[in-house]
Short mmCIF file of C-alpha atoms in Angstrom, two decimals:
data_model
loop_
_atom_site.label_atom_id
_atom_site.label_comp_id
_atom_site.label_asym_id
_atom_site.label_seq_id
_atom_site.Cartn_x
_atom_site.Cartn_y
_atom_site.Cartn_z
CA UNK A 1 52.17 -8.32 34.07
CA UNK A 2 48.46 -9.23 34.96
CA UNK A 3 47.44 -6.63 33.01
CA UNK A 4 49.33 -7.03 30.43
CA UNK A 5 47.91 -10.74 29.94
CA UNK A 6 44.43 -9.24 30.39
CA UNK A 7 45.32 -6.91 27.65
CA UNK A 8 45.66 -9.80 25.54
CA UNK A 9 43.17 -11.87 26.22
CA UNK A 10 40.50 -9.37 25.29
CA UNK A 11 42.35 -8.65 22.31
CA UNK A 12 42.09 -12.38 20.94
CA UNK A 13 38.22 -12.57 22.44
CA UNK A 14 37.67 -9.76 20.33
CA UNK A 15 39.00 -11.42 17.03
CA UNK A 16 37.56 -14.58 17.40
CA UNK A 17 34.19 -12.88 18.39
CA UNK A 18 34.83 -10.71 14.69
CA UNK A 19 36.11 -13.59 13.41
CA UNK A 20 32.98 -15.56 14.03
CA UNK A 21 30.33 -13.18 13.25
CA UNK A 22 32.23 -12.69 10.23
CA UNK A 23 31.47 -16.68 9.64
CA UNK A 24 28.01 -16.86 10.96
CA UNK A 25 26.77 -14.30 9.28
CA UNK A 26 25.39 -15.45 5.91
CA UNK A 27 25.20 -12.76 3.03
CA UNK A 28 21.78 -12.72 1.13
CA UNK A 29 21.31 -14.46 -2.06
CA UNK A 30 18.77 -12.14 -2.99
CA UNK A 31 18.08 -8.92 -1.60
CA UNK A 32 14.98 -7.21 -1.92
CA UNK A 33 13.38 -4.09 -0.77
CA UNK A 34 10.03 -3.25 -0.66
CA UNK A 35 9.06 0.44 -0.70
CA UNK A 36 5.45 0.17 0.92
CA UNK A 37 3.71 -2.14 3.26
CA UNK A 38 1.38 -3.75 0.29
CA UNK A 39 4.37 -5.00 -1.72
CA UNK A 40 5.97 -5.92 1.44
CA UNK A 41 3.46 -8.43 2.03
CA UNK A 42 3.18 -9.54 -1.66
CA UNK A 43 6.57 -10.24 -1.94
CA UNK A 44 6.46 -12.28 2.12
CA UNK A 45 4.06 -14.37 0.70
CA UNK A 46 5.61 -15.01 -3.13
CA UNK A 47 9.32 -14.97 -1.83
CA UNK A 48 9.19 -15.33 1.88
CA UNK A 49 10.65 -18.09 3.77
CA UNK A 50 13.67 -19.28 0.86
CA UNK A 51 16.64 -20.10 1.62
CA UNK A 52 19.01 -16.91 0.55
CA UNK A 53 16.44 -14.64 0.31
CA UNK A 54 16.63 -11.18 2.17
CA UNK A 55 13.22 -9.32 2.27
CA UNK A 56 13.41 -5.86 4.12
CA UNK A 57 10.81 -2.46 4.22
CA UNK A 58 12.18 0.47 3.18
CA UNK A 59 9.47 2.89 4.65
CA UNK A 60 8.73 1.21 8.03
CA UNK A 61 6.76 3.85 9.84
CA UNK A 62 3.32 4.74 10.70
CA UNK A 63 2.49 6.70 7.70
CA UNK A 64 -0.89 7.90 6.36
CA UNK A 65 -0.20 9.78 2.67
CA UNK A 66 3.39 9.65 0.51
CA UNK A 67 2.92 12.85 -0.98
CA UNK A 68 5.23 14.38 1.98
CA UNK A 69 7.16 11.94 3.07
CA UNK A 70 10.66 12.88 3.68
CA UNK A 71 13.47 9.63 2.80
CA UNK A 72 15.58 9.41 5.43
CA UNK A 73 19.44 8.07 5.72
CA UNK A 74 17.72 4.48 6.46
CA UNK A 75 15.60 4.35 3.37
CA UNK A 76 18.02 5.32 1.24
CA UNK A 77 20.96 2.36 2.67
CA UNK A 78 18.27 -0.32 2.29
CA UNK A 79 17.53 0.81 -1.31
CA UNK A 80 21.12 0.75 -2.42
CA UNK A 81 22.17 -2.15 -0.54
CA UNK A 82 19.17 -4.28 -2.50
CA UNK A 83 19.60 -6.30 -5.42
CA UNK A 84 16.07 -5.20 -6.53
CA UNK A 85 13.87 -2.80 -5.20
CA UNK A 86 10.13 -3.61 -5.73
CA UNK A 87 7.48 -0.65 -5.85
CA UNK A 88 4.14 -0.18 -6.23
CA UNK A 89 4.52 1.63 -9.24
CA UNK A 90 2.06 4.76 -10.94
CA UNK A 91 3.94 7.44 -9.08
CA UNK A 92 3.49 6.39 -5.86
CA UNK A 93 7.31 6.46 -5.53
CA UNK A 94 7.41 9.78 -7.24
CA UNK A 95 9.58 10.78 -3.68
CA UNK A 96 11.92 8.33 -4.77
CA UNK A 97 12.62 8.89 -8.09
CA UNK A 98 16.30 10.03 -7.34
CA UNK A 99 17.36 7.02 -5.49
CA UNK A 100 16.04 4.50 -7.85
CA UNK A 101 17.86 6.11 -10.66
CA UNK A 102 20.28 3.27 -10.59
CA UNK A 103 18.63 0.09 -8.79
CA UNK A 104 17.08 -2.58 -10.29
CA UNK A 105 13.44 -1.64 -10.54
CA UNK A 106 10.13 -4.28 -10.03
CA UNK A 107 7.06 -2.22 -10.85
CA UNK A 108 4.02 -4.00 -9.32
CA UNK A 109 1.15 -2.12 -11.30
CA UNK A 110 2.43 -3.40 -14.82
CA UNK A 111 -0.31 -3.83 -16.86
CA UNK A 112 -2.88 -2.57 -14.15
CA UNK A 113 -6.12 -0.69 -15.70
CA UNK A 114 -5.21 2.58 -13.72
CA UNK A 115 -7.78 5.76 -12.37
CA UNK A 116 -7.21 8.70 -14.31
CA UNK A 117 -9.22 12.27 -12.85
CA UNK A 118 -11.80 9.49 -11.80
CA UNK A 119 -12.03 7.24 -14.69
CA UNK A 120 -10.00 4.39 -16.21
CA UNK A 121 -7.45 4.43 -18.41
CA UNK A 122 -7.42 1.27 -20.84
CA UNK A 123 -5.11 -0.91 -23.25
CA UNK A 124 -7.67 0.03 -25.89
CA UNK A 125 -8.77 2.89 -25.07
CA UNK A 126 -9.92 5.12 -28.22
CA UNK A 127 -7.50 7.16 -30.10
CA UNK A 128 -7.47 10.84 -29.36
CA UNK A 129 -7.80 10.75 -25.37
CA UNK A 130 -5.06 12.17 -24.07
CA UNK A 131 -3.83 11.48 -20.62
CA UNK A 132 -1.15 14.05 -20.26
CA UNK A 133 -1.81 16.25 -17.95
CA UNK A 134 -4.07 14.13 -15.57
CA UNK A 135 -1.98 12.39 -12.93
CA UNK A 136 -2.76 8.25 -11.81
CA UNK A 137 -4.18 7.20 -9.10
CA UNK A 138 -1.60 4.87 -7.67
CA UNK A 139 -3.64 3.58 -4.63
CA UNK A 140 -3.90 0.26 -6.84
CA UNK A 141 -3.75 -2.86 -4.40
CA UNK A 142 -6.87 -0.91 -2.74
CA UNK A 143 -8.94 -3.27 -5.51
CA UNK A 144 -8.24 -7.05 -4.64
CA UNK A 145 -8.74 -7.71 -8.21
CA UNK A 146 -5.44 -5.64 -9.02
CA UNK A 147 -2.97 -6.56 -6.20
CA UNK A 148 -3.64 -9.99 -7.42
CA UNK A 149 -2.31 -8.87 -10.96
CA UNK A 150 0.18 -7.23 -9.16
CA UNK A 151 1.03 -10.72 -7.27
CA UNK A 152 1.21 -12.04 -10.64
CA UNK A 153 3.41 -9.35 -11.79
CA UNK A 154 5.82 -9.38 -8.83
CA UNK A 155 6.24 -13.34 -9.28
CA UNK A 156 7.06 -13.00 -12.74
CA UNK A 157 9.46 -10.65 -12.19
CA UNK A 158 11.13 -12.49 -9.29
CA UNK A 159 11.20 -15.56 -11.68
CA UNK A 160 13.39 -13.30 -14.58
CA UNK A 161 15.38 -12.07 -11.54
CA UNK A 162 16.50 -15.06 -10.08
CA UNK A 163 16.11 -18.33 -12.58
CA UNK A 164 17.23 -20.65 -9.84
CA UNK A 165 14.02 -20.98 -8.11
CA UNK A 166 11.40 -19.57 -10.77
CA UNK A 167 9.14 -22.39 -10.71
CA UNK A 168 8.72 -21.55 -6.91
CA UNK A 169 8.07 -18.24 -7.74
CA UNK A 170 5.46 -18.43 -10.20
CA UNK A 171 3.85 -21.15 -8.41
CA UNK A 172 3.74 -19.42 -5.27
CA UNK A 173 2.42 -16.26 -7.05
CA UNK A 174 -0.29 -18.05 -8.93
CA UNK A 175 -1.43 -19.57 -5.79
CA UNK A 176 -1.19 -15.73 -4.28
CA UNK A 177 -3.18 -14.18 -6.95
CA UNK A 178 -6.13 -16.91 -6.61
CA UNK A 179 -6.47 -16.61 -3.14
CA UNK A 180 -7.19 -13.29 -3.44
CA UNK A 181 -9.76 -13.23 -6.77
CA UNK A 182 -11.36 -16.42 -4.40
CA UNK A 183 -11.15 -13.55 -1.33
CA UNK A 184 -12.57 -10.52 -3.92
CA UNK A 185 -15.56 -13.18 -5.14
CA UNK A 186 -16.37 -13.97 -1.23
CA UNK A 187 -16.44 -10.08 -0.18
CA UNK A 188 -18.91 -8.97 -3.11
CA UNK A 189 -20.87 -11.62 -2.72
CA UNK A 190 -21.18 -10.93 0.78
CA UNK A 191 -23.95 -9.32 2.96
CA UNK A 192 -21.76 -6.41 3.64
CA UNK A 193 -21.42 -5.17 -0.17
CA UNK A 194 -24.68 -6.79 -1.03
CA UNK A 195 -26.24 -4.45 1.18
CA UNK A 196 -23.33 -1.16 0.42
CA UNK A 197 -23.83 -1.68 -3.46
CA UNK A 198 -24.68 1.74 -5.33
CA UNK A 199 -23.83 4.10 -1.59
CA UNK A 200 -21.85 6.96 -1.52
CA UNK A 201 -19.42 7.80 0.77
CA UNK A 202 -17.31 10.69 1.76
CA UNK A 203 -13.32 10.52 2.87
CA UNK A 204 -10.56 12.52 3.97
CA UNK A 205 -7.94 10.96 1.59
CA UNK A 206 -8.10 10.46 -2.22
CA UNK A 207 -7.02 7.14 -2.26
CA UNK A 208 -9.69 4.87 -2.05
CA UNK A 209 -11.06 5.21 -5.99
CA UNK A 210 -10.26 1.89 -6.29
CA UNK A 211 -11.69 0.41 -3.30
CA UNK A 212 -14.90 1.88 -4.11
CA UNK A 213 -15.22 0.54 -7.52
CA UNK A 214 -14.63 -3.04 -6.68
CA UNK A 215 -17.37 -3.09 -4.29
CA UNK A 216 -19.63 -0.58 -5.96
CA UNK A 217 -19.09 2.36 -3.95
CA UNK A 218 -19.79 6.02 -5.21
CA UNK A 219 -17.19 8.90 -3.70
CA UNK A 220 -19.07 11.76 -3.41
CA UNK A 221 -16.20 13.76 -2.14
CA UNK A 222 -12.37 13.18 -0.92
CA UNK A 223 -11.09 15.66 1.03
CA UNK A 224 -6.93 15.71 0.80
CA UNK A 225 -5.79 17.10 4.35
CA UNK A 226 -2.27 17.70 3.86
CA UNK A 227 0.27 18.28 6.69
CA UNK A 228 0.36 22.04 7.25
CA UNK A 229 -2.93 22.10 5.08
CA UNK A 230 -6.44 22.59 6.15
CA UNK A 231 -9.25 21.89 4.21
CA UNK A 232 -10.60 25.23 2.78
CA UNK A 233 -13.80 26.46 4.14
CA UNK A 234 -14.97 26.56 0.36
CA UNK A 235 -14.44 22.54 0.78
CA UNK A 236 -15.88 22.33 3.90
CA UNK A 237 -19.05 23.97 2.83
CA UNK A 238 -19.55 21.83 -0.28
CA UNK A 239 -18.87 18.59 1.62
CA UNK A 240 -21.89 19.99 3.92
CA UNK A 241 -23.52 20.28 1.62
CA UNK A 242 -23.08 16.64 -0.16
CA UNK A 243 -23.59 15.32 3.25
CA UNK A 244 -27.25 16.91 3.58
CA UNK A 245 -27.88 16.22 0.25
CA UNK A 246 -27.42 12.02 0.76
CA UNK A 247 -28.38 11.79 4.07
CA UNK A 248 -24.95 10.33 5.00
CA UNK A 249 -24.72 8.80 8.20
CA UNK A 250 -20.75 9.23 8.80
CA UNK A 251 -18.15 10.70 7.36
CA UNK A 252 -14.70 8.43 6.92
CA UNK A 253 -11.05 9.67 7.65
CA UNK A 254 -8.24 7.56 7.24
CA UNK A 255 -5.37 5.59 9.70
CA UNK A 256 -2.70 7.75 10.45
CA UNK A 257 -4.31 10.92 8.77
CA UNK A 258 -6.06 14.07 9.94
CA UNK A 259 -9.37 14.04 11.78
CA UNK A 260 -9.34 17.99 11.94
CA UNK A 261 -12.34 18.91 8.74
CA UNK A 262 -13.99 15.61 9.18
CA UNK A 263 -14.88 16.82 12.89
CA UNK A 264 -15.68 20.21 11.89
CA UNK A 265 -18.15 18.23 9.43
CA UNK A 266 -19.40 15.52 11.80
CA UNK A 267 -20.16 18.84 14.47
CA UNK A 268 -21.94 20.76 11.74
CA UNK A 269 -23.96 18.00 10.37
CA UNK A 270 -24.24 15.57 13.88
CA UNK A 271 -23.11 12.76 11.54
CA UNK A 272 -20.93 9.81 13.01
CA UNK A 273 -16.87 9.76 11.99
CA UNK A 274 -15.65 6.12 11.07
CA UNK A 275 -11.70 5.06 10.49
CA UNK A 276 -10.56 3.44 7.13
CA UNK A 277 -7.29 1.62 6.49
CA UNK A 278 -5.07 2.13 3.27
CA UNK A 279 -2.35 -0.60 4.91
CA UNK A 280 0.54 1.84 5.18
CA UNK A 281 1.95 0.11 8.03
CA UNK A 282 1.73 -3.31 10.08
CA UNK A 283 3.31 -6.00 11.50
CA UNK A 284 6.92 -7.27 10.52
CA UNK A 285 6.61 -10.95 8.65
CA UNK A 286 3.07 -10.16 7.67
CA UNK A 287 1.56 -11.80 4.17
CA UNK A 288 -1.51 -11.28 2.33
CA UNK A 289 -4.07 -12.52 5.19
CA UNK A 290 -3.06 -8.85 6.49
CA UNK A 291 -4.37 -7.60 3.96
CA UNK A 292 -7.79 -9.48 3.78
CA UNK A 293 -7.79 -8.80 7.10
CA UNK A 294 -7.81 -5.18 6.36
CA UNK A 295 -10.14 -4.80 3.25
CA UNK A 296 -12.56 -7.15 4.96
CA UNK A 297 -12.46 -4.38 7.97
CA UNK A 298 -12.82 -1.28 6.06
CA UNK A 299 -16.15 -2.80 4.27
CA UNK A 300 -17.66 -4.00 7.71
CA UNK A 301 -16.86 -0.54 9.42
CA UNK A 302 -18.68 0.94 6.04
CA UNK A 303 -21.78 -1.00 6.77
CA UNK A 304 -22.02 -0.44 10.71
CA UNK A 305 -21.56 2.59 10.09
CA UNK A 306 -24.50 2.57 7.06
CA UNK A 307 -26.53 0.75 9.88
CA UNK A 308 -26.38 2.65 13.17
#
């Protein structure tokens, strides 16, 4: 009999405990999922914080280049669970082409001037240049000047998405994108790019075109280490060679990526190796002072590395 009763009891503990989670736990107004870290924090600090509002990272992990990324069960449930899904945009999301086919889609680098084969590709740009078969960079929130357009972008988006609270949206998004043009003015007008403007620098990732052109920076090489892919010794003698040429003082790989041709480099040439950030990954909750926090760092470790 006692165990009979026990029986029971857990039985009604168990609905009431379903019951109640079933009551406390709120669905989402608005779900939205943000495929990298940079849009993550754009849309923390635009949409963050409202009532109803559900913001989640798809790709959560300590990640250095997309080009090889592999989407796993988890990415693809927090995609189709989303009422929108906002992306950088320019093929960064190439990977994800598939599982977007049918979500709603908020492309952050509307309207941005993108990096085509190493120049830019504008709204009036003469007739006759064809773009075809050159592929964009899509590094774009690299410039501050552009992931505030893309702040601007993502707000307006938000505000077509979800009328209810648009005036929050766009305020919060104009108030994003001046922060960061106020942030861009500070930087160049700084010691550190006062005293960088017109150097060239070498890295082992392709993606920071546009971090070089908003602070005057010249790439004299970018050296794409691929997993499963060295550098070629063909590379690794021109980059030598670029690094005796300019005198260059260090050579700079990037978070989460390979260190393996930049040593060869730095041992062949007794240069120094430095560490740049492209803000793949960081802390959960994060907004835009993350990423000040990071551009600010990557110009600093330029110059102390310029100075040593």
């Amino acid at each position: 009999m006692k165990k009979v009763l026990l029986s029971i009891l857990l039985s009604a503990l168990l609905a009431l405990s379903g019951c109640g989670g079933a009551e406390g736990a709120e669905e989402a107004e608005l779900s939205l999922a943000c495929t990298t870290y940079p849009v993550y924090l754009l849309a923390n600090t635009i949409a963050g914080g409202l009532d109803g509002v559900e913001i989640t990272l798809v790709i959560d992990q300590e990640v250095s280049c997309l080009h090889d990324y592999t989407l796993t069960m988890r990415d693809m449930q927090a995609v189709e669970r989303a009422d929108a899904v906002i992306c950088n945009g320019a093929g960064l999301e190439e990977f994800l082409s598939d599982a977007l086919a049918d979500a709603e889609v908020i492309d952050c680098s509307a309207g941005v001037d993108l990096l085509y084969g190493g120049h830019h590709h504008h709204d009036g740009e003469e007739p006759g240049h064809d773009h075809a078969h050159e592929e964009a960079d899509p590094h774009i929130w690299m410039h501050p000047a552009h992931y505030a357009q893309m702040a601007r972008t993502l707000a307006g988006a938000l505000a077509e998405l979800d009328p209810e609270r648009s005036e929050t949206y766009l305020a919060r998004g104009e108030d994003c994108a001046a922060e960061l043009e106020d942030f861009y003015q500070s930087l160049r007008e700084g010691e550190a790019a006062q005293a960088l403007a017109g150097a060239s620098i070498i890295t082992f990732h392709d993606g920071f075109s546009y971090f070089a052109e908003a602070f005057d920076l010249t790439i004299a090489a970018a050296i794409e280490e691929e997993e499963g892919a060295e550098a070629s010794a063909r590379d690794l003698k021109e980059t030598i060679a670029l690094v005796e040429q300019f005198d260059l003082p260090a050579v700079f790989t990037e978070v989460n990526g390979s260190d393996n041709a930049a040593g060869i480099i730095c041992r062949e040439c007794g240069t120094g190796m430095a560490e740049l950030s492209m803000l793949m990954s960081g802390a959960p909750g994060a907004d835009i002072s993350a990423y000040e926090a990071v551009i600010a760092q990557n110009l600093n470790t330029i110059r102390e590395a310029y100075q040593s």
